[in-house]
C-alpha cells in the first residue's frame, strides 16, 4: 500500500514587495513549520502574470521575494525554495486540472470577482483559472498542509474538490497502483493560524492590507526603512475615541481592532493584554509605541534583505538549485498522472 507522507507547500506572488500582512499572516508560520515538516516554498511568478507585469520589474520582484523569504528565516538548505516557472510540471498539471474543475466551481470564487472588478470581460482567462494552477502547485508535490492567510481559504477548498474528483474519476487506475484508500492526491489541509491571519489596510480597516493597493500608505512593506514605517503608522486612519480597555470595545472600530491586533502579533502577546496596557489612552501615544515595535521587528529583516539583494547572481543560483530539487519530486508524480489519464509517454 502506498501511503502519502506529510508535506508542506505554500507560495507568494512576486509583485511589489512583501507586506506586514504577508509576514504576520503567512511567513511566520512558514518559518515555524520548517522545524516539524518537509517544506516547499514557492515564488509564484506564473500567478503574477494573470495581471499585466513589467518584465524588468517582475524579475526584480522575484529576486526581492527570494531575499525576503531568506531574511525572514526560511532555510534554503532545509526547505525547497524556487520560482514556479522553472518547474514546468506546475503548468502541465494545471492544464489537467482545467479539465477536472467545473466552470460552476470557479464561478463561485470571490477573489476573481474582486480582482476582475466591473469589467470582467476584460480580465485574463488566467485570472479566472488561477485557482486551478494553485491546486496544481500544491498537488504536483502531493502536499498535505498549506499555511496561508484567511483570504486563500476558498481556493484551498477548491483544491480539495479537484483532488477528490481526480481520485474518483481515475479510481480504478489509482486502486491498481496500490494507493491506500484510493488517495492519489491528498485533500490538503489549510493551516490558517499564527498571530494575524487577516491584517487590514492602514487607510481602511475594512480592507485587506495588500501589495496591490494603489496607496503605499495603506501597507507596511518589508523594504520600508524606519522613518517610512513610523510615518505610515502615524498617518494610519483611526477614529476619534480613546482606545477601549477590552476586546468588546473594538466592535464597530475596525482601525482600532487592526492596529492593536498588529501590536499584539508583533510583540507575541494577546490583544487583551495590549488593550489593558493602552486602554483609555489616545491613539497618538499608542501609535508611537506601535511604530517602535514595528521598526524593532522589521528593521533586521529589511537590512538582511538589502544585503542579500546586492548579490542577484547568488539568489539566482539558490533558485535554480531549489527548482532542481522541486523537479525531482514533481516529475515522477506527473508521470503517474499521465499514466492514469491514458497518455502515451
Ligand atoms: P499574496 O501576497 O496574495 O501572494 O499572499 C501571500 C500569502 O500572504 C497568502 O498566504 C496570503 O493569505 C497571505 N496574506 C496576504 N495578505 C495578507 C493580509 N493582509 N493578512 C494576512 N495574510 C495575508
Ligand atoms: N494564491 C496565493 C496568494 O495569492 C499564492 C499561491 C499560489 C499559493 N499558489 C499557492 C498559496 C499554493 C498556497 C499554496 O496568496
Coordinates of C-alpha atoms and ligand atoms in Angstrom, one line a residue:
X1 CA 0.0 0.0 0.0
X2 CA 1.3 3.4 -0.9
X3 CA 0.5 6.0 1.9
X4 CA 1.2 9.7 1.4
X5 CA 3.7 11.4 3.7
X6 CA 3.0 14.9 5.3
X7 CA 4.5 17.7 3.3
X8 CA 4.0 21.5 3.4
X9 CA 3.7 23.7 0.4
X10 CA 2.9 27.4 0.1
X11 CA 3.6 30.4 -2.1
X12 CA 3.5 34.1 -2.5
X13 CA 3.2 36.3 -5.6
X14 CA 6.2 38.3 -6.6
X15 CA 4.6 41.7 -7.1
X16 CA 5.7 44.8 -5.4
X17 CA 7.3 44.0 -2.1
X18 CA 6.1 41.6 0.7
X19 CA 4.0 43.4 3.3
X20 CA 3.4 43.1 7.0
X21 CA 0.3 41.2 6.1
X22 CA 2.3 38.5 4.3
X23 CA 4.7 38.4 7.2
X24 CA 2.2 38.1 10.0
X25 CA -0.4 36.2 8.0
X26 CA 1.8 33.6 6.4
X27 CA 5.6 33.9 6.7
X28 CA 5.9 33.5 10.5
X29 CA 4.1 30.2 10.1
X30 CA 6.2 29.1 7.2
X31 CA 9.3 29.6 9.3
X32 CA 7.9 27.7 12.2
X33 CA 6.8 24.7 10.1
X34 CA 10.4 24.1 8.9
X35 CA 11.2 22.5 12.3
X36 CA 8.4 19.9 12.1
X37 CA 7.8 19.3 8.3
X38 CA 9.4 18.9 4.9
X39 CA 8.5 22.3 3.3
X40 CA 8.4 23.7 -0.2
X41 CA 8.1 27.5 -0.5
X42 CA 7.5 28.8 -4.0
X43 CA 7.6 32.3 -5.6
X44 CA 4.6 32.0 -7.8
X45 CA 5.6 34.0 -10.9
X46 CA 3.1 32.2 -13.1
X47 CA 0.3 33.6 -10.9
X48 CA 1.8 37.1 -11.1
X49 CA 1.2 37.3 -14.9
X50 CA -2.6 36.8 -14.5
X51 CA -2.5 40.6 -14.5
X52 CA -0.1 42.8 -16.6
X53 CA 3.5 42.9 -15.3
X54 CA 6.5 44.9 -16.4
X55 CA 9.2 42.3 -17.3
X56 CA 12.1 44.1 -15.7
X57 CA 10.1 44.8 -12.6
X58 CA 8.9 41.2 -12.4
X59 CA 12.4 39.9 -12.5
X60 CA 13.4 42.3 -9.7
X61 CA 10.3 41.3 -7.7
X62 CA 11.1 37.6 -7.9
X63 CA 14.6 38.2 -6.5
X64 CA 13.3 40.5 -3.9
X65 CA 10.8 37.8 -2.8
X66 CA 13.6 35.3 -2.6
X67 CA 15.6 37.6 -0.5
X68 CA 12.6 38.3 1.7
X69 CA 12.0 34.5 2.3
X70 CA 15.6 34.1 3.4
X71 CA 15.7 37.2 5.5
X72 CA 12.5 36.2 7.3
X73 CA 14.2 32.9 8.3
X74 CA 13.5 30.3 5.5
X75 CA 16.5 28.0 5.5
X76 CA 17.1 27.1 1.8
X77 CA 19.3 24.1 2.7
X78 CA 16.4 22.5 4.6
X79 CA 13.4 23.8 2.8
X80 CA 13.0 23.9 -1.0
X81 CA 12.7 27.5 -2.4
X82 CA 12.3 28.3 -6.1
X83 CA 10.3 30.3 -8.6
X84 CA 7.3 28.4 -10.1
X85 CA 8.1 29.0 -13.8
X86 CA 11.3 27.0 -13.5
X87 CA 9.3 23.8 -12.8
X88 CA 7.2 23.1 -15.9
X89 CA 5.1 20.5 -14.1
X90 CA 3.1 23.2 -12.4
X91 CA 1.7 24.5 -15.7
X92 CA 1.3 21.0 -17.0
X93 CA -0.8 19.7 -14.1
X94 CA -2.7 23.0 -14.1
X95 CA -3.9 22.1 -17.6
X96 CA -5.1 18.7 -16.5
X97 CA -7.0 20.5 -13.6
X98 CA -8.6 22.9 -16.1
X99 CA -10.2 19.8 -17.4
X100 CA -11.1 18.4 -14.0
X101 CA -12.6 21.6 -12.3
X102 CA -16.1 22.7 -13.4
X103 CA -17.0 26.2 -14.5
X104 CA -19.5 26.4 -11.7
X105 CA -16.8 25.8 -9.1
X106 CA -14.7 28.7 -10.4
X107 CA -17.7 31.0 -10.8
X108 CA -18.0 30.9 -7.0
X109 CA -14.5 32.3 -6.4
X110 CA -14.9 35.6 -4.6
X111 CA -11.3 36.7 -5.3
X112 CA -11.8 36.6 -9.0
X113 CA -14.9 38.9 -8.7
X114 CA -12.9 41.3 -6.5
X115 CA -9.8 41.4 -8.8
X116 CA -11.7 41.4 -12.1
X117 CA -13.9 44.3 -11.0
X118 CA -16.8 45.5 -13.0
X119 CA -15.3 44.8 -16.4
X120 CA -14.8 41.0 -16.1
X121 CA -15.0 40.5 -19.9
X122 CA -11.6 42.1 -20.0
X123 CA -9.9 40.0 -17.3
X124 CA -7.4 37.4 -18.5
X125 CA -8.5 33.8 -18.7
X126 CA -5.5 33.1 -16.4
X127 CA -7.0 35.2 -13.7
X128 CA -10.2 33.1 -13.9
X129 CA -8.4 29.8 -14.0
X130 CA -5.8 30.8 -11.3
X131 CA -7.3 28.5 -8.6
X132 CA -6.6 25.5 -10.8
X133 CA -3.0 26.5 -11.1
X134 CA -2.9 27.0 -7.3
X135 CA -4.3 23.4 -6.8
X136 CA -1.6 22.1 -9.2
X137 CA 1.1 23.9 -7.2
X138 CA 0.1 22.0 -4.1
X139 CA -0.8 18.6 -5.6
X140 CA 2.2 18.3 -8.0
X141 CA 4.1 17.6 -4.8
X142 CA 1.1 15.9 -3.1
X143 CA 1.4 18.4 -0.3
X144 CA -0.8 17.8 2.7
X145 CA -0.5 21.1 4.7
X146 CA -0.8 24.6 3.3
X147 CA -0.1 27.6 5.6
X148 CA -1.9 30.7 4.2
X149 CA -3.8 33.7 5.3
X150 CA -7.6 33.8 5.6
X151 CA -8.1 35.1 2.0
X152 CA -6.9 31.9 0.5
X153 CA -9.4 29.6 2.3
X154 CA -11.8 29.3 -0.6
X155 CA -9.0 28.5 -3.1
X156 CA -7.9 25.6 -0.9
X157 CA -11.4 24.3 -0.7
X158 CA -11.3 24.2 -4.5
X159 CA -8.0 22.3 -4.4
X160 CA -9.7 19.7 -2.2
X161 CA -12.6 19.4 -4.6
X162 CA -10.2 18.9 -7.5
X163 CA -8.2 16.3 -5.7
X164 CA -11.4 14.4 -4.7
X165 CA -12.8 14.5 -8.3
X166 CA -9.5 13.3 -9.7
X167 CA -9.2 10.5 -7.2
X168 CA -12.8 9.5 -8.1
X169 CA -12.6 9.9 -11.9
X170 CA -9.5 7.7 -12.1
X171 CA -10.2 5.4 -9.1
X172 CA -9.6 2.1 -11.0
X173 CA -6.1 3.1 -12.1
X174 CA -5.4 4.5 -8.6
X175 CA -6.5 1.3 -6.9
X176 CA -4.5 -0.8 -9.3
X177 CA -1.4 1.2 -8.3
X178 CA -2.0 0.3 -4.6
X179 CA -2.8 3.7 -3.2
X180 CA -4.2 3.4 0.3
X181 CA -7.9 4.3 0.5
X182 CA -7.8 5.4 -3.2
X183 CA -5.9 8.6 -2.3
X184 CA -3.6 9.6 -5.1
X185 CA -4.0 13.3 -4.4
X186 CA -4.3 14.2 -0.7
X187 CA -7.1 16.5 0.5
X188 CA -4.8 19.2 1.7
X189 CA -5.4 20.9 5.0
X190 CA -5.3 24.7 5.1
X191 CA -3.3 26.0 8.1
X192 CA -4.8 29.4 8.8
X193 CA -3.2 30.2 12.1
X194 CA -0.5 32.4 13.5
X195 CA -0.6 35.8 15.1
X196 CA -2.7 37.7 12.5
X197 CA -4.5 35.8 9.7
X198 CA -6.0 38.9 8.3
X199 CA -4.0 42.2 8.6
X200 CA -6.1 45.2 7.3
X201 CA -5.1 48.3 5.4
X202 CA -3.8 51.2 7.4
X203 CA -6.1 53.5 5.4
X204 CA -9.3 51.5 5.7
X205 CA -9.7 48.9 8.5
X206 CA -12.3 47.0 6.5
X207 CA -10.0 46.2 3.5
X208 CA -7.1 43.7 3.5
X209 CA -3.6 45.1 3.5
X210 CA -2.4 44.3 0.0
X211 CA 0.7 44.6 -2.2
X212 CA -1.6 45.8 -5.0
X213 CA -3.4 48.6 -3.1
X214 CA -2.7 51.9 -5.1
X215 CA -1.9 53.7 -1.9
X216 CA 1.5 52.9 -0.5
X217 CA 0.4 54.4 2.8
X218 CA -2.1 51.5 3.2
X219 CA 0.6 49.0 3.9
X220 CA 4.0 48.4 5.6
X221 CA 6.4 46.8 3.1
X222 CA 9.3 44.7 4.3
X223 CA 11.5 47.1 2.3
X224 CA 10.4 50.2 4.2
X225 CA 13.0 52.0 6.3
X226 CA 12.4 53.0 9.9
X227 CA 11.2 56.6 9.0
X228 CA 8.8 55.3 6.4
X229 CA 7.3 52.8 8.9
X230 CA 6.9 55.5 11.5
X231 CA 5.3 57.9 9.1
X232 CA 2.8 55.3 7.8
X233 CA 1.8 54.4 11.3
X234 CA 1.5 58.0 12.3
X235 CA -0.8 58.6 9.3
X236 CA -2.8 55.4 9.8
X237 CA -6.6 56.0 9.9
X238 CA -8.2 56.0 13.4
X239 CA -11.4 57.1 15.0
X240 CA -11.8 60.0 17.5
X241 CA -12.5 57.8 20.6
X242 CA -9.8 56.8 23.0
X243 CA -8.7 53.1 22.9
X244 CA -11.0 50.7 24.7
X245 CA -9.7 48.7 27.7
X246 CA -11.1 45.4 26.5
X247 CA -11.8 43.5 23.3
X248 CA -15.6 44.0 23.4
X249 CA -15.0 47.7 22.9
X250 CA -13.5 47.1 19.5
X251 CA -16.8 46.2 17.9
X252 CA -17.5 48.6 15.0
X253 CA -14.0 50.1 15.3
X254 CA -12.0 48.2 12.6
X255 CA -9.0 50.5 12.6
X256 CA -8.6 50.2 16.4
X257 CA -9.0 46.5 16.1
X258 CA -6.4 46.2 13.3
X259 CA -3.7 48.4 14.9
X260 CA -4.0 46.7 18.3
X261 CA -4.0 43.3 16.6
X262 CA -0.8 44.2 14.8
X263 CA 0.8 45.3 18.0
X264 CA -0.2 42.0 19.7
X265 CA 1.1 40.0 16.8
X266 CA 4.4 41.8 16.6
X267 CA 5.1 41.5 20.4
X268 CA 3.8 38.0 20.7
X269 CA 1.0 38.9 23.2
X270 CA -2.7 38.9 23.1
X271 CA -4.9 41.8 22.0
X272 CA -6.5 41.8 25.5
X273 CA -3.1 42.4 27.0
X274 CA -2.5 45.3 24.6
X275 CA -5.8 46.9 25.4
X276 CA -5.1 46.5 29.2
X277 CA -1.9 48.4 28.7
X278 CA -3.1 51.1 26.3
X279 CA -6.9 51.3 27.0
X280 CA -8.3 54.7 27.8
X281 CA -5.3 56.4 26.1
X282 CA -5.2 58.4 22.9
X283 CA -4.2 56.9 19.6
X284 CA -1.2 59.2 19.3
X285 CA 0.7 57.6 22.2
X286 CA -0.2 54.1 21.1
X287 CA 1.0 54.8 17.6
X288 CA 4.4 55.9 18.8
X289 CA 4.7 52.6 20.7
X290 CA 3.5 50.6 17.7
X291 CA 6.0 52.3 15.4
X292 CA 8.8 51.4 17.8
X293 CA 7.9 47.7 17.9
X294 CA 7.4 47.5 14.2
X295 CA 10.8 49.1 13.5
X296 CA 12.4 46.8 16.1
X297 CA 10.9 43.7 14.5
X298 CA 11.2 44.6 10.8
X299 CA 14.5 46.5 10.5
X300 CA 16.8 43.4 10.9
X301 CA 14.7 41.7 8.1
X302 CA 15.0 44.8 5.9
X303 CA 18.7 45.1 6.3
X304 CA 19.3 41.4 5.7
X305 CA 17.1 41.7 2.5
X306 CA 19.2 44.6 1.3
X307 CA 22.4 42.6 2.0
X308 CA 21.2 39.6 0.0
X309 CA 19.8 41.8 -2.7
X310 CA 23.3 43.1 -3.5
X311 CA 24.2 39.7 -5.0
X312 CA 21.5 38.7 -7.5
X313 CA 23.6 36.0 -9.1
X314 CA 23.7 34.2 -5.8
X315 CA 19.9 34.5 -5.5
X316 CA 19.6 33.0 -9.0
X317 CA 21.8 30.1 -8.1
X318 CA 19.8 29.4 -5.0
X319 CA 16.6 29.4 -7.0
X320 CA 18.0 27.1 -9.7
X321 CA 19.1 24.7 -7.1
X322 CA 15.7 24.8 -5.4
X323 CA 14.0 24.2 -8.8
X324 CA 16.1 21.1 -9.4
X325 CA 15.1 19.7 -6.0
X326 CA 11.4 20.5 -6.7
X327 CA 11.5 18.9 -10.2
X328 CA 12.9 15.7 -8.7
X329 CA 9.7 15.4 -6.6
X330 CA 7.2 16.7 -9.2
X331 CA 8.4 14.8 -12.3
X332 CA 7.6 11.2 -11.1
X333 CA 4.2 12.4 -9.8
X334 CA 3.4 14.0 -13.2
X335 CA 4.5 10.8 -14.9
X336 CA 1.9 8.8 -12.9
X337 CA -0.8 11.4 -13.7
X338 CA -0.1 10.9 -17.4
X339 CA -0.3 7.1 -17.0
X340 CA -3.6 7.5 -15.1
X341 CA -5.0 9.7 -17.8
X342 CA -4.0 7.3 -20.5
X343 CA -1.3 9.4 -22.3
X344 CA 1.4 7.6 -24.2
X345 CA 4.8 8.7 -22.9
Ligands
LIG1 P1 -0.1 37.2 -1.8 O1 0.6 38.5 -1.4 O2 -1.5 37.4 -2.2 O3 0.7 36.3 -2.7 O4 -0.3 36.3 -0.4 C1 0.8 35.5 0.1 C2 0.3 35.0 1.5 O5 0.2 36.0 2.4 C3 -1.0 34.2 1.4 O6 -0.9 33.1 2.3 C4 -2.0 35.2 2.0 O7 -3.1 34.7 2.6 C5 -1.1 36.0 3.0 N1 -1.6 37.4 3.1 C6 -1.5 38.3 2.2 N2 -2.0 39.5 2.6 C7 -2.4 39.3 3.9 C8 -3.0 40.1 4.9 N3 -3.3 41.3 4.7 N4 -3.3 39.5 6.1 C9 -3.0 38.2 6.4 N5 -2.4 37.4 5.4 C10 -2.1 37.9 4.2
LIG2 N1 -2.8 32.4 -4.4 C1 -1.9 32.7 -3.3 C2 -2.0 34.1 -3.0 O1 -2.3 35.0 -3.8 C3 -0.5 32.3 -3.7 C4 -0.4 30.9 -4.0 C5 -0.2 30.4 -5.3 C6 -0.4 29.8 -3.1 N2 -0.1 29.0 -5.2 C7 -0.2 28.6 -3.9 C8 -0.5 29.7 -1.7 C9 -0.3 27.3 -3.4 C10 -0.5 28.4 -1.2 C11 -0.4 27.2 -2.0 O2 -1.7 34.4 -1.9

